[in-house]
Short mmCIF file of C-alpha atoms in Angstrom, two decimals:
data_model
loop_
_atom_site.label_atom_id
_atom_site.label_comp_id
_atom_site.label_asym_id
_atom_site.label_seq_id
_atom_site.Cartn_x
_atom_site.Cartn_y
_atom_site.Cartn_z
CA UNK A 30 0.14 0.17 0.11
CA UNK A 31 1.38 2.91 -1.33
CA UNK A 32 1.82 5.90 1.48
CA UNK A 33 -0.51 9.06 1.52
CA UNK A 34 0.72 12.33 -0.16
CA UNK A 35 0.26 15.13 0.90
CA UNK A 36 -0.35 18.87 -0.14
CA UNK A 37 -0.04 22.07 1.91
CA UNK A 38 -1.47 25.42 -0.46
CA UNK A 39 -0.47 28.43 1.76
CA UNK A 40 -0.43 32.17 0.27
CA UNK A 41 0.90 35.12 2.18
CA UNK A 42 -1.20 38.09 2.25
CA UNK A 43 0.29 41.36 2.60
CA UNK A 44 0.12 44.79 1.55
CA UNK A 45 2.33 47.49 3.30
CA UNK A 46 0.62 50.17 5.55
CA UNK A 47 -0.61 52.99 2.72
CA UNK A 48 -2.95 55.64 4.27
CA UNK A 49 -3.28 59.38 3.11
CA UNK A 50 -6.54 60.85 4.21
CA UNK A 51 -4.71 64.32 3.08
CA UNK A 52 -5.29 63.10 -0.63
CA UNK A 53 -8.54 62.38 -2.45
CA UNK A 54 -7.06 59.85 -4.03
CA UNK A 55 -3.44 58.50 -3.95
CA UNK A 56 -2.28 56.47 -6.35
CA UNK A 57 -0.19 54.35 -4.04
CA UNK A 58 -3.71 53.79 -2.24
CA UNK A 59 -4.77 51.83 -5.14
CA UNK A 60 -2.38 48.47 -4.36
CA UNK A 61 -4.47 47.79 -1.54
CA UNK A 62 -7.95 48.44 -3.21
CA UNK A 63 -6.13 45.46 -6.54
CA UNK A 64 -5.21 43.32 -3.83
CA UNK A 65 -8.69 43.31 -2.33
CA UNK A 66 -10.64 43.16 -5.44
CA UNK A 67 -8.21 41.19 -7.23
CA UNK A 68 -6.83 38.54 -4.49
CA UNK A 69 -9.35 38.84 -1.76
CA UNK A 70 -12.72 38.02 -3.56
CA UNK A 71 -12.09 35.54 -5.89
CA UNK A 72 -10.64 33.87 -3.16
CA UNK A 73 -13.64 34.56 -0.91
CA UNK A 74 -15.68 33.83 -3.80
CA UNK A 75 -13.68 30.03 -4.71
CA UNK A 76 -13.71 28.94 -1.24
CA UNK A 77 -17.92 29.98 -1.09
CA UNK A 78 -18.01 27.71 -4.72
CA UNK A 79 -16.23 24.39 -3.18
CA UNK A 80 -18.02 24.47 0.02
CA UNK A 81 -21.66 24.72 -1.18
CA UNK A 82 -20.48 21.47 -3.71
CA UNK A 83 -18.77 20.19 -0.82
CA UNK A 84 -15.53 19.42 -2.57
CA UNK A 85 -13.08 18.93 0.11
CA UNK A 86 -10.38 21.74 0.17
CA UNK A 87 -7.90 22.35 2.80
CA UNK A 88 -5.33 25.99 2.76
CA UNK A 89 -3.08 28.11 4.88
CA UNK A 90 -3.53 32.18 4.50
CA UNK A 91 -0.73 34.17 6.29
CA UNK A 92 -1.91 37.01 7.01
CA UNK A 93 0.03 40.50 7.68
CA UNK A 94 -1.24 42.65 10.48
CA UNK A 95 -1.20 45.74 8.34
CA UNK A 96 -3.49 44.01 5.35
CA UNK A 97 -6.14 43.17 8.18
CA UNK A 98 -5.75 47.07 9.40
CA UNK A 99 -6.61 48.55 6.35
CA UNK A 100 -9.36 45.59 5.62
CA UNK A 101 -10.92 47.41 8.42
CA UNK A 102 -10.33 50.98 7.97
CA UNK A 103 -13.69 52.67 7.21
CA UNK A 104 -11.49 55.51 5.38
CA UNK A 105 -10.07 53.35 3.11
CA UNK A 106 -13.03 50.85 2.78
CA UNK A 107 -15.11 53.90 1.51
CA UNK A 108 -12.18 54.59 -0.33
CA UNK A 109 -12.73 51.20 -1.81
CA UNK A 110 -16.05 51.67 -2.64
CA UNK A 111 -15.49 54.85 -4.67
CA UNK A 112 -12.90 52.89 -6.62
CA UNK A 113 -15.10 50.15 -7.44
CA UNK A 114 -17.70 52.73 -8.56
CA UNK A 115 -14.84 54.37 -10.93
CA UNK A 116 -14.90 50.93 -12.76
CA UNK A 117 -18.36 50.59 -12.69
CA UNK A 118 -18.84 53.99 -14.54
CA UNK A 119 -15.73 53.57 -16.85
CA UNK A 120 -17.60 50.51 -17.79
CA UNK A 121 -20.81 52.25 -19.60
CA UNK A 122 -18.43 53.94 -20.91
CA UNK A 123 -16.33 51.66 -22.50
CA UNK A 124 -19.23 49.43 -23.33
CA UNK A 125 -20.45 52.19 -25.47
CA UNK A 126 -16.89 52.99 -26.77
CA UNK A 127 -16.52 49.01 -27.58
CA UNK A 128 -20.73 48.81 -29.54
CA UNK A 129 -19.07 48.05 -32.70
CA UNK A 130 -16.14 45.65 -32.24
CA UNK A 131 -17.83 42.22 -30.68
CA UNK A 132 -14.80 40.92 -29.32
CA UNK A 133 -13.82 43.93 -27.64
CA UNK A 134 -17.09 44.73 -26.22
CA UNK A 135 -17.62 40.85 -24.84
CA UNK A 136 -14.51 41.87 -22.90
CA UNK A 137 -15.20 45.31 -21.70
CA UNK A 138 -19.32 43.57 -20.43
CA UNK A 139 -16.72 41.16 -18.81
CA UNK A 140 -15.21 43.44 -16.60
CA UNK A 141 -17.77 45.56 -16.45
CA UNK A 142 -19.91 42.78 -14.95
CA UNK A 143 -16.63 41.73 -12.67
CA UNK A 144 -16.97 45.24 -10.83
CA UNK A 145 -20.76 44.90 -10.07
CA UNK A 146 -20.50 42.05 -8.69
CA UNK A 147 -17.62 42.52 -6.27
CA UNK A 148 -19.41 46.15 -5.47
CA UNK A 149 -22.36 43.06 -4.53
CA UNK A 150 -19.98 40.72 -2.44
CA UNK A 151 -18.28 43.18 -0.71
CA UNK A 152 -21.53 45.42 0.41
CA UNK A 153 -24.01 42.80 0.73
CA UNK A 154 -22.79 38.87 1.19
CA UNK A 155 -19.91 39.43 2.72
CA UNK A 156 -21.47 42.93 4.90
CA UNK A 157 -17.64 44.47 4.48
CA UNK A 158 -15.79 42.84 6.49
CA UNK A 159 -13.21 40.67 4.54
CA UNK A 160 -11.89 38.90 7.73
CA UNK A 161 -15.01 37.81 9.32
CA UNK A 162 -15.34 35.59 6.11
CA UNK A 163 -11.78 34.20 6.53
CA UNK A 164 -12.28 33.86 10.18
CA UNK A 165 -15.91 31.26 9.28
CA UNK A 166 -13.86 29.26 6.74
CA UNK A 167 -11.07 28.76 9.63
CA UNK A 168 -13.57 27.55 12.15
CA UNK A 169 -15.40 25.16 9.96
CA UNK A 170 -11.62 23.44 9.73
CA UNK A 171 -11.04 24.81 5.81
CA UNK A 172 -8.49 27.53 6.33
CA UNK A 173 -5.37 28.09 8.83
CA UNK A 174 -4.39 31.57 9.71
CA UNK A 175 -1.00 32.46 10.66
CA UNK A 176 0.04 35.65 11.67
CA UNK A 177 3.67 37.65 10.61
CA UNK A 178 5.78 40.84 12.10
CA UNK A 179 3.76 43.75 13.14
CA UNK A 180 4.79 46.11 9.85
CA UNK A 181 6.57 42.92 7.73
CA UNK A 182 10.14 43.69 8.98
CA UNK A 183 12.68 41.53 7.63
CA UNK A 184 13.86 40.23 11.29
CA UNK A 185 17.18 38.79 10.61
CA UNK A 186 18.27 42.33 9.75
CA UNK A 187 17.58 43.24 13.78
CA UNK A 188 18.19 40.31 15.69
CA UNK A 189 20.99 42.64 17.42
CA UNK A 190 17.85 44.39 18.97
CA UNK A 191 15.77 42.01 20.79
CA UNK A 192 13.45 44.76 21.58
CA UNK A 193 12.50 44.71 17.90
CA UNK A 194 12.27 41.25 17.31
CA UNK A 195 9.71 41.32 20.07
CA UNK A 196 7.42 44.35 19.12
CA UNK A 197 6.85 42.74 15.61
CA UNK A 198 6.26 39.38 17.18
CA UNK A 199 3.92 40.61 20.50
CA UNK A 200 2.16 43.29 18.88
CA UNK A 201 1.39 40.77 15.69
CA UNK A 202 0.00 38.32 18.33
CA UNK A 203 -1.87 40.48 19.83
CA UNK A 204 -3.56 42.21 16.58
CA UNK A 205 -4.54 38.16 15.62
CA UNK A 206 -5.85 37.55 19.48
CA UNK A 207 -8.32 41.38 18.49
CA UNK A 208 -9.26 40.27 15.10
CA UNK A 209 -9.67 35.94 15.26
CA UNK A 210 -10.68 35.09 19.52
CA UNK A 211 -7.40 32.97 19.07
CA UNK A 212 -3.64 32.69 18.98
CA UNK A 213 -1.75 31.50 15.51
CA UNK A 214 -0.31 28.04 15.74
CA UNK A 215 2.73 29.29 12.56
CA UNK A 216 4.51 33.04 12.44
CA UNK A 217 5.32 33.16 8.64
CA UNK A 218 8.63 35.10 8.20
CA UNK A 219 8.25 38.20 6.19
CA UNK A 220 10.28 36.85 2.87
CA UNK A 221 10.79 34.11 4.59
CA UNK A 222 13.62 35.98 6.31
CA UNK A 223 15.24 32.95 8.51
CA UNK A 224 18.67 33.38 10.62
CA UNK A 225 19.26 31.19 13.78
CA UNK A 226 18.75 34.29 15.65
CA UNK A 227 15.29 34.16 15.28
CA UNK A 228 14.67 30.65 16.88
CA UNK A 229 14.42 31.63 20.14
CA UNK A 230 12.06 33.86 20.01
CA UNK A 231 9.53 31.91 17.74
CA UNK A 232 9.99 29.25 20.82
CA UNK A 233 9.30 31.88 23.16
CA UNK A 234 6.41 33.51 22.00
CA UNK A 235 4.86 29.67 21.59
CA UNK A 236 4.96 29.51 17.93
CA UNK A 237 4.55 25.51 16.89
CA UNK A 238 6.15 26.14 13.35
CA UNK A 239 7.15 28.92 10.85
CA UNK A 240 8.40 28.46 6.87
CA UNK A 241 11.53 28.93 5.55
CA UNK A 242 12.98 28.76 1.51
CA UNK A 243 13.96 25.25 0.59
CA UNK A 244 17.84 25.98 0.51
CA UNK A 245 17.56 26.97 4.75
CA UNK A 246 17.12 23.24 5.29
CA UNK A 247 19.24 22.30 2.49
CA UNK A 248 22.16 24.01 3.58
CA UNK A 249 21.59 23.93 7.79
CA UNK A 250 23.79 22.64 9.88
CA UNK A 251 23.94 19.16 10.24
CA UNK A 252 21.81 19.44 6.49
CA UNK A 253 18.47 18.20 6.28
CA UNK A 254 19.12 14.11 4.79
CA UNK A 255 15.63 13.90 3.98
CA UNK A 256 15.70 17.06 1.42
CA UNK A 257 12.76 19.71 1.74
CA UNK A 258 9.61 17.05 1.71
CA UNK A 259 9.77 16.66 5.54
CA UNK A 260 9.77 19.58 8.48
CA UNK A 261 12.75 19.46 10.83
CA UNK A 262 12.53 20.52 14.60
CA UNK A 263 14.98 23.49 15.42
CA UNK A 264 16.97 23.51 18.50
CA UNK A 265 14.15 25.27 20.64
CA UNK A 266 11.59 22.71 19.54
CA UNK A 267 10.42 24.71 16.72
CA UNK A 268 9.37 23.23 13.63
CA UNK A 269 10.66 24.53 10.46
CA UNK A 270 9.34 23.39 6.89
CA UNK A 271 10.10 23.93 3.60
CA UNK A 272 8.26 25.37 0.46
CA UNK A 273 8.54 23.59 -2.37
CA UNK A 274 11.51 24.61 -4.28
CA UNK A 275 9.80 22.46 -7.75
CA UNK A 276 6.34 23.77 -7.24
CA UNK A 277 7.62 27.55 -6.92
CA UNK A 278 9.80 27.19 -10.24
CA UNK A 279 6.78 25.97 -12.02
CA UNK A 280 4.13 28.22 -11.18
CA UNK A 281 6.97 30.75 -11.41
CA UNK A 282 7.12 29.65 -15.22
CA UNK A 283 3.76 29.58 -16.28
CA UNK A 284 3.59 32.78 -18.42
CA UNK A 285 1.33 31.53 -21.24
CA UNK A 286 -0.05 33.25 -24.20
CA UNK A 287 -3.40 33.13 -23.04
CA UNK A 288 -3.16 34.62 -19.62
CA UNK A 289 -4.15 38.21 -19.63
CA UNK A 290 -1.67 40.53 -19.59
CA UNK A 291 -1.38 42.47 -16.08
CA UNK A 292 0.69 45.45 -17.21
CA UNK A 293 -1.60 46.59 -20.35
CA UNK A 294 -4.33 48.69 -19.17
CA UNK A 295 -7.05 50.75 -20.65
CA UNK A 296 -6.09 53.71 -18.44
CA UNK A 297 -2.94 53.81 -20.15
CA UNK A 298 -4.15 53.10 -23.65
CA UNK A 299 -6.51 55.84 -24.56
CA UNK A 300 -6.80 58.97 -24.30
CA UNK A 301 -6.70 61.54 -21.30
CA UNK A 302 -9.88 62.84 -21.57
CA UNK A 303 -11.53 59.05 -22.00
CA UNK A 304 -9.48 58.29 -18.56
CA UNK A 305 -10.46 61.13 -16.36
CA UNK A 306 -11.60 59.79 -13.68
CA UNK A 307 -8.29 57.10 -13.20
CA UNK A 308 -6.17 60.64 -13.58
CA UNK A 309 -4.05 61.69 -10.61
CA UNK A 310 -4.18 65.64 -10.44
CA UNK A 311 -0.18 65.46 -12.00
CA UNK A 312 -1.91 63.88 -14.64
CA UNK A 313 0.12 60.45 -13.88
CA UNK A 314 -2.62 57.75 -15.19
CA UNK A 315 -3.93 54.78 -13.12
CA UNK A 316 -4.89 51.49 -14.15
CA UNK A 317 -8.86 50.46 -14.85
CA UNK A 318 -8.82 47.31 -14.18
CA UNK A 319 -10.02 47.31 -18.16
CA UNK A 320 -7.08 44.77 -19.21
CA UNK A 321 -7.77 43.69 -22.86
CA UNK A 322 -4.60 41.81 -24.15
CA UNK A 323 -3.08 38.42 -23.20
CA UNK A 324 -0.09 37.97 -22.58
CA UNK A 325 0.60 36.67 -26.12
CA UNK A 326 3.55 35.49 -28.47
CA UNK A 327 6.22 37.75 -28.17
CA UNK A 328 7.53 37.24 -31.31
CA UNK A 329 3.98 38.24 -32.82
CA UNK A 330 1.62 41.15 -32.46
CA UNK A 331 -0.57 41.16 -28.78
CA UNK A 332 -3.97 39.45 -28.82
CA UNK A 333 -7.03 39.98 -27.61
CA UNK A 334 -7.65 38.31 -24.04
CA UNK A 335 -10.14 35.22 -24.12
CA UNK A 336 -11.43 34.61 -20.20
CA UNK A 337 -12.38 31.15 -21.64
CA UNK A 338 -9.23 30.18 -23.18
CA UNK A 339 -8.01 31.30 -20.64
CA UNK A 340 -9.56 29.46 -17.77
CA UNK A 341 -8.85 26.41 -19.55
CA UNK A 342 -5.52 26.60 -20.01
CA UNK A 343 -5.38 27.07 -16.08
CA UNK A 344 -7.21 23.90 -15.28
CA UNK A 345 -4.40 21.88 -17.62
CA UNK A 346 -1.66 23.86 -15.95
CA UNK A 347 -3.87 22.73 -12.46
CA UNK A 348 -4.21 19.28 -13.63
CA UNK A 349 0.37 18.91 -14.78
CA UNK A 350 1.13 20.62 -11.87
CA UNK A 351 -0.99 17.94 -9.63
CA UNK A 352 0.35 15.15 -11.49
CA UNK A 353 3.78 17.09 -10.90
CA UNK A 354 3.07 17.30 -7.14
CA UNK A 355 2.11 13.47 -7.02
CA UNK A 356 4.73 12.03 -9.02
CA UNK A 357 8.19 13.55 -6.82
CA UNK A 358 5.94 13.19 -3.26
CA UNK A 359 5.64 9.14 -4.85
CA UNK A 360 9.87 9.31 -4.94
CA UNK A 361 9.87 10.94 -1.96
CA UNK A 362 8.32 8.65 0.22
CA UNK A 363 9.91 5.22 -1.42
CA UNK A 364 13.43 6.77 -0.07
CA UNK A 365 12.27 7.83 3.20
CA UNK A 366 10.43 6.74 5.79
CA UNK A 367 7.41 9.02 7.17
CA UNK A 368 4.23 10.72 5.35
CA UNK A 369 6.26 13.18 2.66
CA UNK A 370 4.82 16.96 2.01
CA UNK A 371 4.82 19.60 -0.69
CA UNK A 372 4.46 22.71 0.82
CA UNK A 373 3.21 25.16 -1.84
CA UNK A 374 3.92 28.45 -0.35
CA UNK A 375 2.88 32.01 -2.78
CA UNK A 376 2.34 35.74 -2.53
CA UNK A 377 -0.94 35.77 -2.55
CA UNK A 378 -0.94 38.69 -5.15
CA UNK A 379 0.27 36.01 -7.89
CA UNK A 380 -3.59 34.08 -7.04
CA UNK A 381 -5.79 36.88 -8.71
CA UNK A 382 -4.14 40.57 -9.12
CA UNK A 383 -1.21 39.52 -10.86
CA UNK A 384 -1.91 36.14 -12.45
CA UNK A 385 -5.88 36.95 -13.49
CA UNK A 386 -6.25 33.30 -13.68
CA UNK A 387 -4.72 32.28 -10.55
CA UNK A 388 -8.28 31.01 -8.51
CA UNK A 389 -9.21 29.38 -11.69
CA UNK A 390 -5.83 27.28 -11.19
CA UNK A 391 -6.63 26.89 -7.52
CA UNK A 392 -10.05 25.84 -8.00
CA UNK A 393 -9.28 23.24 -10.26
CA UNK A 394 -6.63 21.72 -8.54
CA UNK A 395 -8.38 21.42 -4.96
CA UNK A 396 -11.88 19.52 -7.60
CA UNK A 397 -8.45 17.77 -9.51
CA UNK A 398 -6.59 16.79 -6.37
CA UNK A 399 -10.86 15.27 -4.71
CA UNK A 400 -10.95 12.74 -7.64
CA UNK A 401 -6.98 11.48 -6.79
CA UNK A 402 -6.68 8.63 -4.48
CA UNK A 403 -3.96 8.74 -1.77
CA UNK A 404 -3.92 12.32 -2.23
CA UNK A 405 -4.57 14.72 0.73
CA UNK A 406 -5.07 18.65 1.02
CA UNK A 407 -4.02 19.48 4.53
CA UNK A 408 -3.08 22.97 6.73
CA UNK A 409 0.64 22.90 7.38
CA UNK A 410 -0.66 22.48 11.65
CA UNK A 411 -3.19 19.90 10.88
CA UNK A 412 0.08 17.54 9.28
CA UNK A 413 2.39 17.64 12.03
CA UNK A 414 0.00 17.09 14.32
CA UNK A 415 -0.55 14.03 12.67
CA UNK A 416 2.91 13.06 12.01
CA UNK A 417 5.47 11.50 14.51
CA UNK A 418 6.71 14.30 15.99
CA UNK A 419 9.78 12.52 17.34
CA UNK A 420 10.75 11.28 14.18
CA UNK A 421 11.77 14.57 12.96
CA UNK A 422 15.32 15.49 12.47
CA UNK A 423 16.55 17.97 15.10
CA UNK A 424 18.82 21.17 13.14
CA UNK A 425 20.08 24.98 12.63
CA UNK A 426 18.82 26.33 9.22
CA UNK A 427 20.37 28.42 7.22
CA UNK A 428 20.13 31.87 6.67
CA UNK A 429 18.05 32.19 3.70
CA UNK A 430 14.96 34.52 3.03
CA UNK A 431 13.23 34.47 -0.63
CA UNK A 432 14.64 36.88 -2.33
CA UNK A 433 17.27 37.91 -4.65
CA UNK A 434 20.00 34.99 -4.73
CA UNK A 435 17.66 34.00 -1.38
CA UNK A 436 20.27 35.82 0.99
CA UNK A 437 19.25 39.72 2.62
CA UNK A 438 20.57 41.50 -0.95
CA UNK A 439 16.98 42.87 -1.25
CA UNK A 440 16.75 45.05 1.83
CA UNK A 441 20.59 45.52 2.14
CA UNK A 442 22.43 46.68 -0.31
CA UNK A 443 23.72 50.30 -1.32
CA UNK A 444 20.52 51.53 -2.44
CA UNK A 445 18.68 50.81 1.10
CA UNK A 446 21.44 50.47 3.67
CA UNK A 447 21.32 54.64 4.33
CA UNK A 448 17.88 53.83 6.20
CA UNK A 449 19.28 51.94 8.86
CA UNK A 450 21.28 53.95 10.71
CA UNK A 451 18.68 55.73 11.28
CA UNK A 452 16.29 52.70 11.90
CA UNK A 453 18.52 51.86 14.66
CA UNK A 454 19.15 55.10 16.06
CA UNK A 455 15.41 55.49 16.27
CA UNK A 456 15.23 52.07 18.32
CA UNK A 457 17.74 52.93 20.89
CA UNK A 458 15.27 55.91 21.14
CA UNK A 459 12.66 53.84 21.39
CA UNK A 460 13.85 51.67 23.93
CA UNK A 461 15.23 54.14 26.19
CA UNK A 462 11.82 56.26 26.09
CA UNK A 463 10.27 52.96 26.83
CA UNK A 464 12.76 52.45 30.02
CA UNK A 465 12.38 56.45 31.25
CA UNK A 466 8.42 56.39 31.36
CA UNK A 467 7.30 52.80 32.47
CA UNK A 468 4.18 53.86 33.73
CA UNK A 469 2.73 56.96 31.91
CA UNK A 470 -0.67 58.17 31.17
CA UNK A 471 -2.65 60.34 29.57
CA UNK A 472 -1.31 62.31 27.05
CA UNK A 473 2.08 61.19 27.56
CA UNK A 474 1.22 57.72 26.53
CA UNK A 475 -0.83 58.43 23.80
CA UNK A 476 2.93 60.29 22.36
CA UNK A 477 4.81 57.05 23.41
CA UNK A 478 2.33 54.66 21.80
CA UNK A 479 2.43 56.93 18.44
CA UNK A 480 6.16 56.42 18.69
CA UNK A 481 5.76 52.85 18.96
CA UNK A 482 3.70 52.81 15.63
CA UNK A 483 6.23 55.21 14.25
CA UNK A 484 9.19 52.56 14.63
CA UNK A 485 6.99 49.62 13.31
CA UNK A 486 6.43 51.74 10.33
CA UNK A 487 10.39 52.76 10.11
CA UNK A 488 10.99 48.66 9.99
CA UNK A 489 8.86 47.78 7.04
CA UNK A 490 10.39 45.36 4.78
CA UNK A 491 8.46 47.09 2.02
CA UNK A 492 10.01 50.08 1.61
CA UNK A 493 14.08 49.03 1.05
CA UNK A 494 12.25 46.36 -1.37
CA UNK A 495 11.27 49.07 -3.43
CA UNK A 496 14.91 51.38 -3.17
CA UNK A 497 16.15 48.11 -4.26
CA UNK A 498 14.04 47.15 -7.30
CA UNK A 499 13.90 51.06 -8.06
CA UNK A 500 9.78 50.69 -7.84
CA UNK A 501 8.48 54.00 -6.16
CA UNK A 502 10.98 54.65 -4.50
CA UNK A 503 10.61 58.28 -4.17
CA UNK A 504 7.25 57.22 -2.43
CA UNK A 505 9.19 54.40 -0.40
CA UNK A 506 11.93 56.99 1.01
CA UNK A 507 9.26 59.09 1.84
CA UNK A 508 7.17 57.16 3.73
CA UNK A 509 10.73 56.17 6.21
CA UNK A 510 11.80 59.74 6.22
CA UNK A 511 8.05 60.63 7.51
CA UNK A 512 7.89 58.34 10.19
CA UNK A 513 11.54 59.21 11.12
CA UNK A 514 10.46 62.28 11.70
CA UNK A 515 7.22 61.85 13.48
CA UNK A 516 9.35 59.94 15.91
CA UNK A 517 11.60 62.53 16.38
CA UNK A 518 9.56 65.47 17.15
CA UNK A 519 7.28 62.92 19.53
CA UNK A 520 11.42 62.27 21.02
CA UNK A 521 11.90 65.67 21.47
CA UNK A 522 8.96 66.89 22.89
CA UNK A 523 8.82 64.38 25.55
CA UNK A 524 12.53 65.56 26.44
CA UNK A 525 10.98 68.90 27.09
CA UNK A 526 7.59 67.90 28.54
CA UNK A 527 5.87 69.41 25.58
CA UNK A 528 3.96 68.44 23.33
CA UNK A 529 1.04 69.85 20.93
CA UNK A 530 -2.05 68.18 21.37
CA UNK A 531 -3.27 69.16 17.99
CA UNK A 532 -0.60 67.70 16.16
CA UNK A 533 -1.05 64.66 17.71
CA UNK A 534 -4.18 64.09 17.08
CA UNK A 535 -3.46 64.03 13.66
CA UNK A 536 -0.76 62.48 13.26
CA UNK A 537 -3.09 59.31 15.23
CA UNK A 538 -5.53 59.77 13.15
CA UNK A 539 -3.06 59.97 9.62
CA UNK A 540 -0.69 56.72 11.46
CA UNK A 541 -3.73 54.77 12.85
CA UNK A 542 -2.35 51.45 12.74
CA UNK A 543 -2.57 48.61 16.11
CA UNK A 544 -5.08 51.43 18.09
CA UNK A 545 -4.12 49.26 21.30
CA UNK A 546 -0.55 48.93 21.09
CA UNK A 547 1.19 49.26 23.79
CA UNK A 548 4.44 50.88 23.53
CA UNK A 549 6.01 48.94 26.53
CA UNK A 550 6.51 46.17 24.59
CA UNK A 551 9.49 48.35 23.70
CA UNK A 552 11.15 47.76 27.30
CA UNK A 553 14.12 45.23 27.90
CA UNK A 554 13.24 42.13 28.61
CA UNK A 555 15.19 41.80 32.22
#
């Protein structure tokens, strides 16, 4: 009798804290709107369909505390609906413009209908509360929800400052408990950034397991003799699961000519007067969501997108992907004791926002998997609880990430190294404030809590990544400098025993993340 084969799908859903109440339409807020529209809602629709048809599915989502905050922010949710309304209004215009072109008209109608459906889904079916529905499926045993660092800091670069790691984890745990009423079993390392020093923090905060990239186990000490198909136990007893290298590589190569082109949008193609509602005050254009073109063959002219053909191709790719996973799991099981695991961990936006057919791929994967004898989809914690943990090797994974070349290059190079001397100096000052004012209340406590928020925002890994990739570099630099400036203003005000209530109130309303934060998370643990 062959061994059971287990696949675990894990999607990481994260967005940086981008919120601009001072601007009526901030270009960068659209990153969040697109994730909500094109990733979160399609995933929930997928869950609804599978659940209604009793198709067994299980998967995990790592929800960052910053994304969770954005999904509950009234201002941003109101702006999201305005964004969808603009898409609907633009669709009416496009239906009229394309009336003489049947193929284009069919596409315009598809995107118009999707925009209308999203508004109805969000406001009526899900009552504007996406997190509540994620929690519903968690309680049904279909989902496992993990947390990650409070502001998605690249933790290996802060291991010299225990207070920074502790604050990132404590704030994340508190946020998760408030939202979902339970402590998460798993901790998603931001950018899969692991270093041996992180092990003791995961144990201290009672996390059962974490995820690392495959080379972290293969190059660890003494090295995982059973490869990346089996978890290991770290020296402190935390389980480390490695993502499937081949599963990652196979999906990264899925650039089929039939799939929709994310980057070509009517907002960039049409004359400015036709896309007025998607123009910045500066004249900069924004995506409308009406993307009429397929990726196409680079050697040929672009072709119009055909949704039906693209969905069928996604189903074909899902069947091929599943066959590949089954084959590798069978081979792994023949050579080792224990039940092998294929952990398929990806960035969530790869399934919907950037890869429009991604949710169709996932749906086909679960439907096809239900027909396979000996295959089970499990969440990571479900898999771990069903294994004999005493059979796991004990080892220390190697320093690693899922960034360029697999280490820390994306978050520490000549493009972004300047920020760390400022971040560390401000962190020293935050620790000093937490020690100097252990029991303050009133206005001073509000100021200290806001100082803690600003320090956490500085540590976000999104900003150095943008600087490294030279994408939105000016915006990333401004976000870093603004948070540092806000912190310094508070630090100096506390030193002089005077702080402007009006200024602080305005800042609290603008940077309103983690409303229940307690600045004492930055105190030294003696």
